[in-house]
């Protein structure tokens, strides 16, 4: 049985996953008409994940965020270094979307899948940061690398 607190520990990753799935559906349904909005949605998802990452309620439940906390049967770890590394990844991902918007619009290459791929690559990076064993690390690595293979073509 999975402890319900595990979902609270992994809430930033769950938020990025939900925003990624919503963005994927919107990109499939509406195409290029929503590219700009998907970029803003992705940036909003990163800001929300950072706010959740350092929320006082989340950290207060788990010994003020000082000691490492394990979730999902010791597959997932949350400690102060993981929160710092996740914040760096989230800020870098938001900046990459923000800085690339004008370039893609100028070149006529504004595809709606770009922010979706950034969202899922960021999710993979966050999963790798919190991995407590090699299976969890492998899942995060595969999620990140598959998205980055496609992003390398841009």
Coordinates of C-alpha atoms in Angstrom, one line a residue:
X1 CA 0.0 0.0 0.0
X2 CA 1.4 3.4 -1.0
X3 CA 1.4 6.0 1.8
X4 CA -0.7 9.0 0.9
X5 CA 2.1 11.3 2.1
X6 CA 4.2 10.0 -0.9
X7 CA 2.0 12.0 -3.2
X8 CA 2.5 15.2 -1.2
X9 CA 6.3 14.6 -1.4
X10 CA 6.1 14.2 -5.2
X11 CA 3.6 17.0 -5.7
X12 CA 5.9 19.2 -7.9
X13 CA 6.5 16.3 -10.3
X14 CA 2.8 15.4 -10.3
X15 CA 2.0 19.1 -11.2
X16 CA 4.5 19.1 -14.1
X17 CA 3.0 15.8 -15.3
X18 CA -0.5 17.1 -15.3
X19 CA 0.4 20.3 -17.1
X20 CA 2.4 18.2 -19.6
X21 CA -0.6 16.0 -20.3
X22 CA -3.0 19.0 -20.6
X23 CA -0.5 20.7 -23.0
X24 CA -0.1 17.6 -25.0
X25 CA -3.9 17.3 -25.5
X26 CA -4.2 21.0 -26.4
X27 CA -1.3 20.8 -28.9
X28 CA -2.9 17.8 -30.5
X29 CA -6.3 19.4 -30.7
X30 CA -5.5 23.0 -31.7
X31 CA -2.1 22.9 -33.3
X32 CA -0.1 26.0 -34.0
X33 CA -2.9 28.3 -32.8
X34 CA -2.0 27.7 -29.2
X35 CA 1.8 27.7 -29.3
X36 CA 2.2 31.0 -27.5
X37 CA -0.4 30.0 -24.8
X38 CA 1.3 26.6 -24.3
X39 CA 4.6 28.4 -23.7
X40 CA 3.0 30.6 -21.1
X41 CA 1.3 27.6 -19.6
X42 CA 4.6 25.8 -19.3
X43 CA 6.2 28.8 -17.6
X44 CA 3.3 29.0 -15.2
X45 CA 3.7 25.2 -14.5
X46 CA 7.3 25.8 -13.6
X47 CA 6.5 28.7 -11.3
X48 CA 3.8 26.7 -9.6
X49 CA 6.2 23.7 -9.2
X50 CA 8.8 26.0 -7.6
X51 CA 6.1 27.4 -5.2
X52 CA 5.0 23.9 -4.3
X53 CA 8.6 22.8 -3.9
X54 CA 9.3 25.3 -1.2
X55 CA 5.8 25.7 0.3
X56 CA 5.7 25.9 4.1
X57 CA 2.9 23.3 4.3
X58 CA 4.8 20.7 2.3
X59 CA 8.1 21.3 4.2
X60 CA 6.3 21.6 7.6
X61 CA 4.9 18.1 7.2
X62 CA 8.3 16.6 6.7
X63 CA 10.5 17.7 9.6
X64 CA 11.0 21.2 8.2
X65 CA 12.7 19.9 5.1
X66 CA 16.0 19.2 6.8
X67 CA 16.1 15.4 6.9
X68 CA 15.7 13.3 3.7
X69 CA 12.3 11.9 3.3
X70 CA 11.6 8.7 1.3
X71 CA 8.4 8.0 -0.7
X72 CA 6.9 5.3 -2.8
X73 CA 8.7 2.5 -1.1
X74 CA 12.1 4.2 -0.9
X75 CA 12.1 4.8 -4.7
X76 CA 11.9 8.6 -4.3
X77 CA 13.8 10.9 -2.0
X78 CA 13.3 14.5 -1.0
X79 CA 15.9 16.5 0.8
X80 CA 17.4 20.0 0.7
X81 CA 19.8 19.3 -2.1
X82 CA 17.1 17.7 -4.3
X83 CA 14.9 20.8 -3.7
X84 CA 17.8 23.1 -4.7
X85 CA 18.6 21.1 -7.8
X86 CA 15.0 20.9 -8.9
X87 CA 14.6 24.7 -8.5
X88 CA 17.7 25.2 -10.7
X89 CA 16.2 22.8 -13.3
X90 CA 12.8 24.5 -13.2
X91 CA 14.3 28.0 -13.6
X92 CA 16.5 26.9 -16.4
X93 CA 13.5 25.3 -18.2
X94 CA 11.4 28.4 -17.8
X95 CA 14.2 30.5 -19.1
X96 CA 14.7 28.3 -22.1
X97 CA 11.1 28.6 -23.1
X98 CA 11.1 32.3 -22.5
X99 CA 14.2 33.0 -24.4
X100 CA 13.4 30.8 -27.4
X101 CA 9.9 32.2 -28.1
X102 CA 11.0 35.2 -30.1
X103 CA 13.5 33.2 -32.1
X104 CA 11.0 30.5 -33.1
X105 CA 8.4 33.1 -34.0
X106 CA 10.9 35.0 -36.1
X107 CA 12.0 31.9 -37.9
X108 CA 8.5 30.6 -38.4
X109 CA 9.2 27.4 -36.4
X110 CA 6.8 28.0 -33.6
X111 CA 5.6 24.4 -33.1
X112 CA 3.3 23.6 -30.2
X113 CA 5.2 20.5 -29.2
X114 CA 8.3 22.5 -28.1
X115 CA 6.9 23.5 -24.7
X116 CA 5.4 20.0 -24.3
X117 CA 8.8 18.4 -24.8
X118 CA 10.4 20.9 -22.4
X119 CA 7.8 20.0 -19.8
X120 CA 8.4 16.2 -20.1
X121 CA 12.2 16.6 -20.3
X122 CA 12.0 18.7 -17.1
X123 CA 9.9 16.0 -15.5
X124 CA 12.5 13.4 -16.4
X125 CA 15.3 15.6 -14.8
X126 CA 13.3 16.1 -11.7
X127 CA 12.7 12.3 -11.4
X128 CA 16.4 11.7 -11.8
X129 CA 17.2 14.2 -9.1
X130 CA 14.9 12.4 -6.6
X131 CA 15.8 8.9 -7.6
X132 CA 16.8 6.7 -4.7
X133 CA 17.7 3.6 -6.8
X134 CA 18.7 2.7 -10.3
X135 CA 15.3 1.8 -11.6
X136 CA 13.9 5.2 -10.7
X137 CA 17.0 6.8 -12.2
X138 CA 16.6 4.9 -15.4
X139 CA 12.9 5.9 -15.8
X140 CA 13.9 9.6 -15.3
X141 CA 16.8 9.2 -17.7
X142 CA 14.7 7.7 -20.4
X143 CA 12.0 10.3 -20.1
X144 CA 14.5 13.1 -20.3
X145 CA 16.6 11.6 -23.1
X146 CA 13.7 10.8 -25.4
X147 CA 12.5 14.4 -25.2
X148 CA 15.9 15.8 -25.6
X149 CA 16.5 13.7 -28.7
X150 CA 13.6 15.4 -30.4
X151 CA 14.6 18.8 -29.0
X152 CA 18.1 18.4 -30.5
X153 CA 16.5 18.6 -33.9
X154 CA 15.3 22.1 -33.2

